[in-house]
Amino acid sequence: MKEIYRFQHKHILGIEQFSVADIYHILDTAVSFKEISNRSIKKVPTLKGKTVINFFFEPSTRTRLSFEIAAKRMSADTFNISASTSSAQKGETLIDTACNLEAMKPDLIIIRHGSSGVPGLLTRHIDASIINAGDGTHEHPSQALLDTMTIREHKGSLEGLKIALVGDIAHSRVAHSNILAFTKLGAEVRVAGPATFMVPHLDLLGARVCSSVEEAVTDADVVMALRIQQERQDDPLIPSLREYAQFYGINHSLLQHAKPNALIMHPGPINRGVEMNPDVADGKGSVILEQVTNGVAVRMALLYLIIGQEGGKTE
Ligand code: CP
Protein backbone atom coordinates (compact mmCIF):
# COMPACT_ATOMS: atom_id res chain seq x y z
CA MET A 1 0.00 0.00 0.00
CA LYS A 2 1.29 3.47 -0.90
CA GLU A 3 2.46 5.45 2.13
CA ILE A 4 0.59 8.74 2.60
CA TYR A 5 2.98 11.71 2.73
CA ARG A 6 2.75 14.07 5.72
CA PHE A 7 4.79 17.21 6.35
CA GLN A 8 6.10 16.52 9.86
CA HIS A 9 8.24 19.54 10.73
CA LYS A 10 7.48 21.88 13.63
CA HIS A 11 10.43 24.18 12.88
CA ILE A 12 12.28 25.22 9.73
CA LEU A 13 15.95 25.52 10.55
CA GLY A 14 17.59 24.56 7.26
CA ILE A 15 17.30 22.69 3.98
CA GLU A 16 19.38 19.96 5.60
CA GLN A 17 16.32 18.72 7.53
CA PHE A 18 14.20 18.18 4.41
CA SER A 19 13.70 15.09 2.30
CA VAL A 20 13.19 15.47 -1.45
CA ALA A 21 9.47 14.77 -0.84
CA ASP A 22 9.36 17.63 1.71
CA ILE A 23 10.89 20.07 -0.79
CA TYR A 24 8.44 19.12 -3.56
CA HIS A 25 5.54 19.36 -1.11
CA ILE A 26 6.59 22.88 -0.05
CA LEU A 27 7.03 23.95 -3.70
CA ASP A 28 3.68 22.49 -4.77
CA THR A 29 1.99 24.22 -1.82
CA ALA A 30 3.66 27.50 -2.80
CA VAL A 31 2.40 27.14 -6.37
CA SER A 32 -1.15 26.70 -5.05
CA PHE A 33 -0.84 29.87 -2.92
CA LYS A 34 0.83 32.05 -5.57
CA GLU A 35 -2.36 33.17 -7.31
CA ILE A 36 -3.70 34.74 -4.08
CA SER A 37 -1.20 37.58 -4.58
CA ASN A 38 -2.74 38.33 -8.01
CA ARG A 39 -6.28 38.74 -6.67
CA SER A 40 -7.80 42.18 -6.10
CA ILE A 41 -8.54 41.14 -2.49
CA LYS A 42 -5.29 39.47 -1.42
CA LYS A 43 -6.50 37.76 1.73
CA VAL A 44 -7.60 34.27 2.78
CA PRO A 45 -8.67 33.21 6.31
CA THR A 46 -6.24 30.26 6.56
CA LEU A 47 -4.24 31.57 9.56
CA LYS A 48 -6.95 33.64 11.26
CA GLY A 49 -6.26 33.77 15.00
CA LYS A 50 -2.58 32.80 14.67
CA THR A 51 0.16 35.09 15.97
CA VAL A 52 3.45 35.48 14.09
CA ILE A 53 6.44 37.47 15.40
CA ASN A 54 9.20 38.64 13.03
CA PHE A 55 12.35 38.99 15.16
CA PHE A 56 15.19 40.36 13.04
CA PHE A 57 18.66 41.04 14.48
CA GLU A 58 20.09 41.92 11.03
CA PRO A 59 18.82 44.24 8.28
CA SER A 60 16.41 42.80 5.74
CA THR A 61 14.13 44.09 3.01
CA ARG A 62 12.91 41.02 1.11
CA THR A 63 12.78 38.33 3.79
CA ARG A 64 11.20 40.34 6.60
CA LEU A 65 8.63 42.06 4.43
CA SER A 66 7.67 38.96 2.46
CA PHE A 67 7.16 36.92 5.64
CA GLU A 68 4.96 39.75 6.95
CA ILE A 69 3.03 40.04 3.68
CA ALA A 70 2.64 36.25 3.54
CA ALA A 71 1.28 36.14 7.10
CA LYS A 72 -1.09 39.07 6.51
CA ARG A 73 -2.40 37.61 3.23
CA MET A 74 -3.31 34.52 5.29
CA SER A 75 -5.00 36.64 8.03
CA ALA A 76 -2.45 35.95 10.79
CA ASP A 77 -1.69 38.73 13.28
CA THR A 78 1.91 39.81 12.70
CA PHE A 79 4.29 41.77 14.88
CA ASN A 80 7.80 43.01 14.16
CA ILE A 81 10.65 43.47 16.59
CA SER A 82 14.24 44.33 15.77
CA ALA A 83 17.37 44.21 17.90
CA SER A 84 17.66 47.99 17.84
CA THR A 85 14.14 48.52 19.22
CA SER A 86 14.12 45.62 21.69
CA SER A 87 15.41 45.39 25.26
CA ALA A 88 18.45 43.54 23.91
CA GLN A 89 19.78 47.13 23.85
CA LYS A 90 19.48 47.19 27.65
CA GLY A 91 21.46 43.99 28.15
CA GLU A 92 18.72 41.36 28.02
CA THR A 93 20.03 38.02 26.78
CA LEU A 94 18.71 36.48 23.58
CA ILE A 95 17.19 33.55 25.46
CA ASP A 96 15.51 35.85 28.01
CA THR A 97 14.06 37.92 25.18
CA ALA A 98 12.82 34.79 23.41
CA CYS A 99 11.25 33.44 26.63
CA ASN A 100 9.47 36.79 27.10
CA LEU A 101 8.15 36.66 23.54
CA GLU A 102 7.03 33.09 24.22
CA ALA A 103 5.15 34.28 27.33
CA MET A 104 2.91 36.33 24.99
CA LYS A 105 1.84 33.03 23.32
CA PRO A 106 2.85 33.45 19.68
CA ASP A 107 2.37 30.47 17.38
CA LEU A 108 5.51 31.20 15.38
CA ILE A 109 8.70 33.23 15.73
CA ILE A 110 10.64 34.00 12.54
CA ILE A 111 14.21 34.92 13.42
CA ARG A 112 17.21 36.33 11.57
CA HIS A 113 20.46 36.49 13.50
CA GLY A 114 24.14 37.07 12.74
CA SER A 115 25.22 33.95 14.64
CA SER A 116 24.91 30.52 13.08
CA GLY A 117 22.74 28.15 15.11
CA VAL A 118 20.60 30.72 16.96
CA PRO A 119 17.25 29.47 15.56
CA GLY A 120 18.14 25.90 16.61
CA LEU A 121 19.18 27.13 20.05
CA LEU A 122 15.80 28.83 20.56
CA THR A 123 13.88 25.63 19.78
CA ARG A 124 15.39 24.22 22.97
CA HIS A 125 13.99 27.07 25.10
CA ILE A 126 10.53 27.86 23.75
CA ASP A 127 7.45 25.94 22.55
CA ALA A 128 6.47 28.15 19.59
CA SER A 129 7.53 27.07 16.12
CA ILE A 130 10.68 28.72 14.78
CA ILE A 131 11.56 29.62 11.19
CA ASN A 132 15.16 30.47 10.37
CA ALA A 133 15.18 33.64 8.24
CA GLY A 134 18.98 33.49 7.91
CA ASP A 135 21.52 32.61 10.63
CA GLY A 136 25.11 33.75 10.24
CA THR A 137 26.88 31.82 7.50
CA HIS A 138 24.77 28.70 8.14
CA GLU A 139 21.44 28.56 6.25
CA HIS A 140 18.69 30.65 4.68
CA PRO A 141 16.15 27.95 3.85
CA SER A 142 13.25 30.09 2.62
CA GLN A 143 15.61 31.80 0.13
CA ALA A 144 16.73 28.42 -1.24
CA LEU A 145 13.11 27.30 -1.59
CA LEU A 146 12.08 30.44 -3.49
CA ASP A 147 15.15 30.09 -5.73
CA THR A 148 14.26 26.45 -6.38
CA MET A 149 10.64 27.41 -7.14
CA THR A 150 11.81 30.04 -9.64
CA ILE A 151 14.13 27.64 -11.46
CA ARG A 152 11.46 24.92 -11.53
CA GLU A 153 8.91 27.36 -13.00
CA HIS A 154 11.24 28.09 -15.92
CA LYS A 155 12.98 24.78 -16.45
CA GLY A 156 10.31 22.29 -15.29
CA SER A 157 12.74 20.36 -13.12
CA LEU A 158 16.18 20.78 -11.56
CA GLU A 159 17.23 17.25 -12.51
CA GLY A 160 20.41 17.42 -14.61
CA LEU A 161 20.62 21.23 -14.66
CA LYS A 162 24.02 22.88 -14.38
CA ILE A 163 23.83 25.70 -11.84
CA ALA A 164 26.73 28.12 -11.27
CA LEU A 165 27.02 29.98 -7.96
CA VAL A 166 29.56 32.79 -8.22
CA GLY A 167 31.00 34.95 -5.48
CA ASP A 168 31.33 34.90 -1.72
CA ILE A 169 30.49 31.27 -1.09
CA ALA A 170 32.23 31.07 2.28
CA HIS A 171 30.13 33.68 4.04
CA SER A 172 26.87 33.06 2.19
CA ARG A 173 24.09 31.19 3.98
CA VAL A 174 22.20 31.40 0.67
CA ALA A 175 24.98 29.43 -1.03
CA HIS A 176 24.90 26.72 1.63
CA SER A 177 21.12 26.31 1.51
CA ASN A 178 21.04 26.44 -2.28
CA ILE A 179 23.80 23.84 -2.69
CA LEU A 180 21.80 21.49 -0.44
CA ALA A 181 18.45 22.16 -2.17
CA PHE A 182 19.72 22.06 -5.76
CA THR A 183 21.78 18.88 -5.31
CA LYS A 184 18.93 17.11 -3.49
CA LEU A 185 16.78 17.77 -6.57
CA GLY A 186 19.42 16.39 -8.95
CA ALA A 187 21.22 19.50 -10.24
CA GLU A 188 24.98 19.77 -10.77
CA VAL A 189 26.14 22.75 -8.70
CA ARG A 190 29.39 24.50 -9.60
CA VAL A 191 30.89 27.18 -7.36
CA ALA A 192 33.50 29.79 -8.23
CA GLY A 193 35.02 32.86 -6.64
CA PRO A 194 38.26 34.15 -5.14
CA ALA A 195 40.10 31.52 -3.07
CA THR A 196 39.48 33.61 0.04
CA PHE A 197 35.72 33.19 -0.55
CA MET A 198 35.88 29.37 -0.65
CA VAL A 199 35.67 26.87 2.20
CA PRO A 200 37.12 23.33 2.19
CA HIS A 201 33.91 21.34 2.78
CA LEU A 202 32.02 22.46 -0.36
CA ASP A 203 32.59 19.17 -2.20
CA LEU A 204 31.16 17.33 0.82
CA LEU A 205 27.98 19.36 0.38
CA GLY A 206 27.85 18.15 -3.21
CA ALA A 207 29.20 21.20 -5.08
CA ARG A 208 31.99 21.15 -7.66
CA VAL A 209 34.62 23.78 -6.89
CA CYS A 210 35.78 25.35 -10.17
CA SER A 211 39.14 26.99 -10.73
CA SER A 212 37.64 29.83 -12.77
CA VAL A 213 34.30 31.58 -13.24
CA GLU A 214 34.40 30.62 -16.93
CA GLU A 215 34.59 26.95 -15.95
CA ALA A 216 31.61 27.32 -13.59
CA VAL A 217 29.49 29.16 -16.14
CA THR A 218 30.27 26.97 -19.18
CA ASP A 219 27.01 25.41 -20.45
CA ALA A 220 25.24 26.57 -17.30
CA ASP A 221 21.42 26.59 -17.25
CA VAL A 222 21.43 28.99 -14.30
CA VAL A 223 23.99 31.61 -13.23
CA MET A 224 23.54 33.04 -9.75
CA ALA A 225 25.74 35.80 -8.33
CA LEU A 226 26.12 36.12 -4.57
CA ARG A 227 26.66 39.30 -2.61
CA ILE A 228 30.00 39.93 -0.93
CA GLN A 229 29.11 39.60 2.75
CA GLN A 230 31.33 42.40 4.03
CA GLU A 231 29.54 42.39 7.38
CA ARG A 232 30.94 38.89 8.05
CA GLN A 233 34.59 39.74 7.25
CA ASP A 234 36.84 41.30 9.89
CA ASP A 235 39.54 42.15 7.34
CA PRO A 236 39.09 42.65 3.59
CA LEU A 237 39.46 39.30 1.77
CA ILE A 238 39.78 40.80 -1.72
CA PRO A 239 42.15 43.54 -2.91
CA SER A 240 39.41 45.85 -4.22
CA LEU A 241 35.82 45.83 -5.43
CA ARG A 242 36.99 47.07 -8.83
CA GLU A 243 39.25 44.04 -9.28
CA TYR A 244 36.52 41.74 -7.98
CA ALA A 245 34.10 43.12 -10.59
CA GLN A 246 36.69 42.65 -13.31
CA PHE A 247 37.45 39.00 -12.50
CA TYR A 248 34.25 37.69 -10.88
CA GLY A 249 31.44 40.09 -11.84
CA ILE A 250 28.73 38.62 -14.08
CA ASN A 251 28.75 40.44 -17.43
CA HIS A 252 27.59 39.70 -20.98
CA SER A 253 31.02 38.58 -22.10
CA LEU A 254 31.18 35.92 -19.35
CA LEU A 255 27.62 34.81 -20.16
CA GLN A 256 28.72 33.87 -23.69
CA HIS A 257 29.95 30.66 -22.01
CA ALA A 258 26.53 29.83 -20.53
CA LYS A 259 23.56 28.31 -22.36
CA PRO A 260 21.74 30.97 -24.44
CA ASN A 261 18.58 30.59 -22.34
CA ALA A 262 20.39 30.61 -18.99
CA LEU A 263 18.51 32.11 -16.06
CA ILE A 264 20.25 35.00 -14.30
CA MET A 265 19.64 35.06 -10.57
CA HIS A 266 20.66 36.98 -7.47
CA PRO A 267 19.16 36.66 -3.97
CA GLY A 268 19.54 40.40 -3.37
CA PRO A 269 20.50 42.93 -2.32
CA ILE A 270 22.61 43.48 -5.48
CA ASN A 271 25.72 45.59 -5.51
CA ARG A 272 25.32 46.70 -9.11
CA GLY A 273 28.57 46.83 -11.02
CA VAL A 274 30.31 44.62 -8.46
CA GLU A 275 28.74 41.15 -8.44
CA MET A 276 26.69 41.79 -11.56
CA ASN A 277 26.53 44.44 -14.27
CA PRO A 278 23.27 46.41 -14.33
CA ASP A 279 22.56 45.42 -17.95
CA VAL A 280 22.73 41.75 -16.89
CA ALA A 281 20.62 42.26 -13.76
CA ASP A 282 17.93 44.01 -15.82
CA GLY A 283 18.44 42.13 -19.08
CA LYS A 284 17.37 38.99 -20.93
CA GLY A 285 17.14 35.91 -18.74
CA SER A 286 17.08 37.83 -15.46
CA VAL A 287 14.49 36.40 -13.04
CA ILE A 288 15.65 38.41 -10.03
CA LEU A 289 12.31 40.09 -9.36
CA GLU A 290 10.46 36.81 -10.00
CA GLN A 291 12.54 35.40 -7.14
CA VAL A 292 11.09 38.14 -4.92
CA THR A 293 7.52 37.44 -6.07
CA ASN A 294 7.99 33.73 -5.38
CA GLY A 295 9.35 34.61 -1.94
CA VAL A 296 5.85 35.58 -0.83
CA ALA A 297 4.34 32.34 -2.18
CA VAL A 298 7.03 30.14 -0.59
CA ARG A 299 6.65 31.90 2.75
CA MET A 300 2.86 31.52 2.62
CA ALA A 301 3.43 27.80 2.07
CA LEU A 302 5.86 27.56 4.99
CA LEU A 303 3.51 29.40 7.35
CA TYR A 304 0.61 27.17 6.32
CA LEU A 305 2.61 23.96 6.69
CA ILE A 306 4.07 24.97 10.07
CA ILE A 307 1.12 26.59 11.86
CA GLY A 308 -1.88 26.09 9.55
CA GLN A 309 -2.20 22.33 9.91
CA GLU A 310 -2.95 20.70 13.25
CA GLY A 311 -1.06 17.85 14.92
CA GLY A 312 1.74 15.42 14.22
CA LYS A 313 4.72 17.78 14.20
CA THR A 314 7.87 16.05 15.38
CA GLU A 315 10.87 18.17 14.48
N1 CP B 1 17.77 37.71 0.05
C1 CP B 1 17.64 38.28 1.27
O1 CP B 1 17.73 37.61 2.32
O2 CP B 1 17.37 39.62 1.23
P1 CP B 1 17.13 40.53 2.51
O3 CP B 1 18.43 40.59 3.28
O4 CP B 1 16.69 41.86 2.00
O5 CP B 1 16.07 39.86 3.37
mmCIF file with all atom_site columns, N, CA, C and O in Angstrom, residues 3 61 73 78 88 95 101 109-111 119 126 162 167 180-181 203 211 236 256 279 300:
data_model
loop_
_atom_site.group_PDB
_atom_site.id
_atom_site.type_symbol
_atom_site.label_atom_id
_atom_site.label_alt_id
_atom_site.label_comp_id
_atom_site.label_asym_id
_atom_site.label_entity_id
_atom_site.label_seq_id
_atom_site.pdbx_PDB_ins_code
_atom_site.Cartn_x
_atom_site.Cartn_y
_atom_site.Cartn_z
_atom_site.occupancy
_atom_site.B_iso_or_equiv
_atom_site.pdbx_formal_charge
_atom_site.auth_seq_id
_atom_site.auth_comp_id
_atom_site.auth_asym_id
_atom_site.auth_atom_id
_atom_site.pdbx_PDB_model_num
ATOM 1  N N  . GLU A 1 3   ? 2.416  4.674  0.892   1.00 0.00 ? 3   GLU A N  1
ATOM 2  C CA . GLU A 1 3   ? 2.457  5.454  2.130   1.00 0.00 ? 3   GLU A CA 1
ATOM 3  C C  . GLU A 1 3   ? 1.944  6.868  1.870   1.00 0.00 ? 3   GLU A C  1
ATOM 4  O O  . GLU A 1 3   ? 2.294  7.475  0.851   1.00 0.00 ? 3   GLU A O  1
ATOM 5  N N  . THR A 1 61  ? 15.259 43.514 3.749   1.00 0.00 ? 61  THR A N  1
ATOM 6  C CA . THR A 1 61  ? 14.127 44.086 3.007   1.00 0.00 ? 61  THR A CA 1
ATOM 7  C C  . THR A 1 61  ? 13.192 42.959 2.565   1.00 0.00 ? 61  THR A C  1
ATOM 8  O O  . THR A 1 61  ? 12.031 42.893 2.967   1.00 0.00 ? 61  THR A O  1
ATOM 9  N N  . ARG A 1 73  ? -1.505 38.119 4.296   1.00 0.00 ? 73  ARG A N  1
ATOM 10 C CA . ARG A 1 73  ? -2.401 37.608 3.234   1.00 0.00 ? 73  ARG A CA 1
ATOM 11 C C  . ARG A 1 73  ? -3.149 36.368 3.709   1.00 0.00 ? 73  ARG A C  1
ATOM 12 O O  . ARG A 1 73  ? -4.176 36.006 3.146   1.00 0.00 ? 73  ARG A O  1
ATOM 13 N N  . THR A 1 78  ? 0.442  39.782 12.780  1.00 0.00 ? 78  THR A N  1
ATOM 14 C CA . THR A 1 78  ? 1.905  39.808 12.697  1.00 0.00 ? 78  THR A CA 1
ATOM 15 C C  . THR A 1 78  ? 2.471  40.987 13.484  1.00 0.00 ? 78  THR A C  1
ATOM 16 O O  . THR A 1 78  ? 1.873  42.069 13.526  1.00 0.00 ? 78  THR A O  1
ATOM 17 N N  . ALA A 1 88  ? 17.081 44.045 24.086  1.00 0.00 ? 88  ALA A N  1
ATOM 18 C CA . ALA A 1 88  ? 18.451 43.542 23.906  1.00 0.00 ? 88  ALA A CA 1
ATOM 19 C C  . ALA A 1 88  ? 19.422 44.702 24.076  1.00 0.00 ? 88  ALA A C  1
ATOM 20 O O  . ALA A 1 88  ? 20.549 44.533 24.555  1.00 0.00 ? 88  ALA A O  1
ATOM 21 N N  . ILE A 1 95  ? 18.115 34.589 24.976  1.00 0.00 ? 95  ILE A N  1
ATOM 22 C CA . ILE A 1 95  ? 17.186 33.554 25.460  1.00 0.00 ? 95  ILE A CA 1
ATOM 23 C C  . ILE A 1 95  ? 16.129 34.180 26.364  1.00 0.00 ? 95  ILE A C  1
ATOM 24 O O  . ILE A 1 95  ? 14.945 33.831 26.282  1.00 0.00 ? 95  ILE A O  1
ATOM 25 N N  . LEU A 1 101 ? 9.044  36.715 24.711  1.00 0.00 ? 101 LEU A N  1
ATOM 26 C CA . LEU A 1 101 ? 8.153  36.665 23.540  1.00 0.00 ? 101 LEU A CA 1
ATOM 27 C C  . LEU A 1 101 ? 7.227  35.458 23.663  1.00 0.00 ? 101 LEU A C  1
ATOM 28 O O  . LEU A 1 101 ? 6.019  35.546 23.426  1.00 0.00 ? 101 LEU A O  1
ATOM 29 N N  . ILE A 1 109 ? 7.713  32.150 15.729  1.00 0.00 ? 109 ILE A N  1
ATOM 30 C CA . ILE A 1 109 ? 8.702  33.233 15.728  1.00 0.00 ? 109 ILE A CA 1
ATOM 31 C C  . ILE A 1 109 ? 9.632  33.012 14.532  1.00 0.00 ? 109 ILE A C  1
ATOM 32 O O  . ILE A 1 109 ? 10.194 31.926 14.359  1.00 0.00 ? 109 ILE A O  1
ATOM 33 N N  . ILE A 1 110 ? 9.741  34.052 13.705  1.00 0.00 ? 110 ILE A N  1
ATOM 34 C CA . ILE A 1 110 ? 10.640 34.004 12.544  1.00 0.00 ? 110 ILE A CA 1
ATOM 35 C C  . ILE A 1 110 ? 11.861 34.828 12.930  1.00 0.00 ? 110 ILE A C  1
ATOM 36 O O  . ILE A 1 110 ? 11.731 36.008 13.282  1.00 0.00 ? 110 ILE A O  1
ATOM 37 N N  . ILE A 1 111 ? 13.027 34.213 12.911  1.00 0.00 ? 111 ILE A N  1
ATOM 38 C CA . ILE A 1 111 ? 14.210 34.917 13.423  1.00 0.00 ? 111 ILE A CA 1
ATOM 39 C C  . ILE A 1 111 ? 15.339 34.968 12.396  1.00 0.00 ? 111 ILE A C  1
ATOM 40 O O  . ILE A 1 111 ? 15.619 33.994 11.698  1.00 0.00 ? 111 ILE A O  1
ATOM 41 N N  . PRO A 1 119 ? 18.622 30.002 15.618  1.00 0.00 ? 119 PRO A N  1
ATOM 42 C CA . PRO A 1 119 ? 17.251 29.465 15.558  1.00 0.00 ? 119 PRO A CA 1
ATOM 43 C C  . PRO A 1 119 ? 17.147 28.083 16.219  1.00 0.00 ? 119 PRO A C  1
ATOM 44 O O  . PRO A 1 119 ? 16.188 27.814 16.959  1.00 0.00 ? 119 PRO A O  1
ATOM 45 N N  . ILE A 1 126 ? 11.921 27.396 23.851  1.00 0.00 ? 126 ILE A N  1
ATOM 46 C CA . ILE A 1 126 ? 10.530 27.856 23.748  1.00 0.00 ? 126 ILE A CA 1
ATOM 47 C C  . ILE A 1 126 ? 9.689  26.827 22.989  1.00 0.00 ? 126 ILE A C  1
ATOM 48 O O  . ILE A 1 126 ? 10.225 25.973 22.281  1.00 0.00 ? 126 ILE A O  1
ATOM 49 N N  . LYS A 1 162 ? 22.710 22.416 -14.839 1.00 0.00 ? 162 LYS A N  1
ATOM 50 C CA . LYS A 1 162 ? 24.021 22.884 -14.384 1.00 0.00 ? 162 LYS A CA 1
ATOM 51 C C  . LYS A 1 162 ? 23.813 24.283 -13.806 1.00 0.00 ? 162 LYS A C  1
ATOM 52 O O  . LYS A 1 162 ? 23.389 25.202 -14.528 1.00 0.00 ? 162 LYS A O  1
ATOM 53 N N  . GLY A 1 167 ? 30.780 33.867 -6.434  1.00 0.00 ? 167 GLY A N  1
ATOM 54 C CA . GLY A 1 167 ? 31.002 34.955 -5.481  1.00 0.00 ? 167 GLY A CA 1
ATOM 55 C C  . GLY A 1 167 ? 31.459 34.483 -4.121  1.00 0.00 ? 167 GLY A C  1
ATOM 56 O O  . GLY A 1 167 ? 32.277 33.568 -4.008  1.00 0.00 ? 167 GLY A O  1
ATOM 57 N N  . LEU A 1 180 ? 22.540 22.644 -0.977  1.00 0.00 ? 180 LEU A N  1
ATOM 58 C CA . LEU A 1 180 ? 21.797 21.493 -0.438  1.00 0.00 ? 180 LEU A CA 1
ATOM 59 C C  . LEU A 1 180 ? 20.507 21.243 -1.228  1.00 0.00 ? 180 LEU A C  1
ATOM 60 O O  . LEU A 1 180 ? 20.208 20.121 -1.609  1.00 0.00 ? 180 LEU A O  1
ATOM 61 N N  . ALA A 1 181 ? 19.745 22.328 -1.477  1.00 0.00 ? 181 ALA A N  1
ATOM 62 C CA . ALA A 1 181 ? 18.453 22.163 -2.168  1.00 0.00 ? 181 ALA A CA 1
ATOM 63 C C  . ALA A 1 181 ? 18.649 21.696 -3.612  1.00 0.00 ? 181 ALA A C  1
ATOM 64 O O  . ALA A 1 181 ? 17.991 20.759 -4.074  1.00 0.00 ? 181 ALA A O  1
ATOM 65 N N  . ASP A 1 203 ? 32.816 20.414 -1.452  1.00 0.00 ? 203 ASP A N  1
ATOM 66 C CA . ASP A 1 203 ? 32.586 19.171 -2.201  1.00 0.00 ? 203 ASP A CA 1
ATOM 67 C C  . ASP A 1 203 ? 31.787 18.175 -1.365  1.00 0.00 ? 203 ASP A C  1
ATOM 68 O O  . ASP A 1 203 ? 30.998 17.395 -1.893  1.00 0.00 ? 203 ASP A O  1
ATOM 69 N N  . SER A 1 211 ? 37.947 26.149 -10.875 1.00 0.00 ? 211 SER A N  1
ATOM 70 C CA . SER A 1 211 ? 39.139 26.985 -10.732 1.00 0.00 ? 211 SER A CA 1
ATOM 71 C C  . SER A 1 211 ? 38.960 28.351 -11.383 1.00 0.00 ? 211 SER A C  1
ATOM 72 O O  . SER A 1 211 ? 39.773 29.240 -11.193 1.00 0.00 ? 211 SER A O  1
ATOM 73 N N  . PRO A 1 236 ? 39.458 42.856 4.996   1.00 0.00 ? 236 PRO A N  1
ATOM 74 C CA . PRO A 1 236 ? 39.094 42.652 3.586   1.00 0.00 ? 236 PRO A CA 1
ATOM 75 C C  . PRO A 1 236 ? 39.739 41.376 3.035   1.00 0.00 ? 236 PRO A C  1
ATOM 76 O O  . PRO A 1 236 ? 40.920 41.120 3.280   1.00 0.00 ? 236 PRO A O  1
ATOM 77 N N  . GLN A 1 256 ? 28.571 34.555 -22.405 1.00 0.00 ? 256 GLN A N  1
ATOM 78 C CA . GLN A 1 256 ? 28.717 33.866 -23.691 1.00 0.00 ? 256 GLN A CA 1
ATOM 79 C C  . GLN A 1 256 ? 29.017 32.382 -23.472 1.00 0.00 ? 256 GLN A C  1
ATOM 80 O O  . GLN A 1 256 ? 28.740 31.546 -24.323 1.00 0.00 ? 256 GLN A O  1
ATOM 81 N N  . ASP A 1 279 ? 23.254 45.886 -16.738 1.00 0.00 ? 279 ASP A N  1
ATOM 82 C CA . ASP A 1 279 ? 22.559 45.420 -17.953 1.00 0.00 ? 279 ASP A CA 1
ATOM 83 C C  . ASP A 1 279 ? 22.290 43.919 -17.908 1.00 0.00 ? 279 ASP A C  1
ATOM 84 O O  . ASP A 1 279 ? 21.396 43.427 -18.607 1.00 0.00 ? 279 ASP A O  1
ATOM 85 N N  . MET A 1 300 ? 4.245  31.901 2.295   1.00 0.00 ? 300 MET A N  1
ATOM 86 C CA . MET A 1 300 ? 2.862  31.524 2.617   1.00 0.00 ? 300 MET A CA 1
ATOM 87 C C  . MET A 1 300 ? 2.785  30.012 2.834   1.00 0.00 ? 300 MET A C  1
ATOM 88 O O  . MET A 1 300 ? 2.150  29.536 3.776   1.00 0.00 ? 300 MET A O  1
#
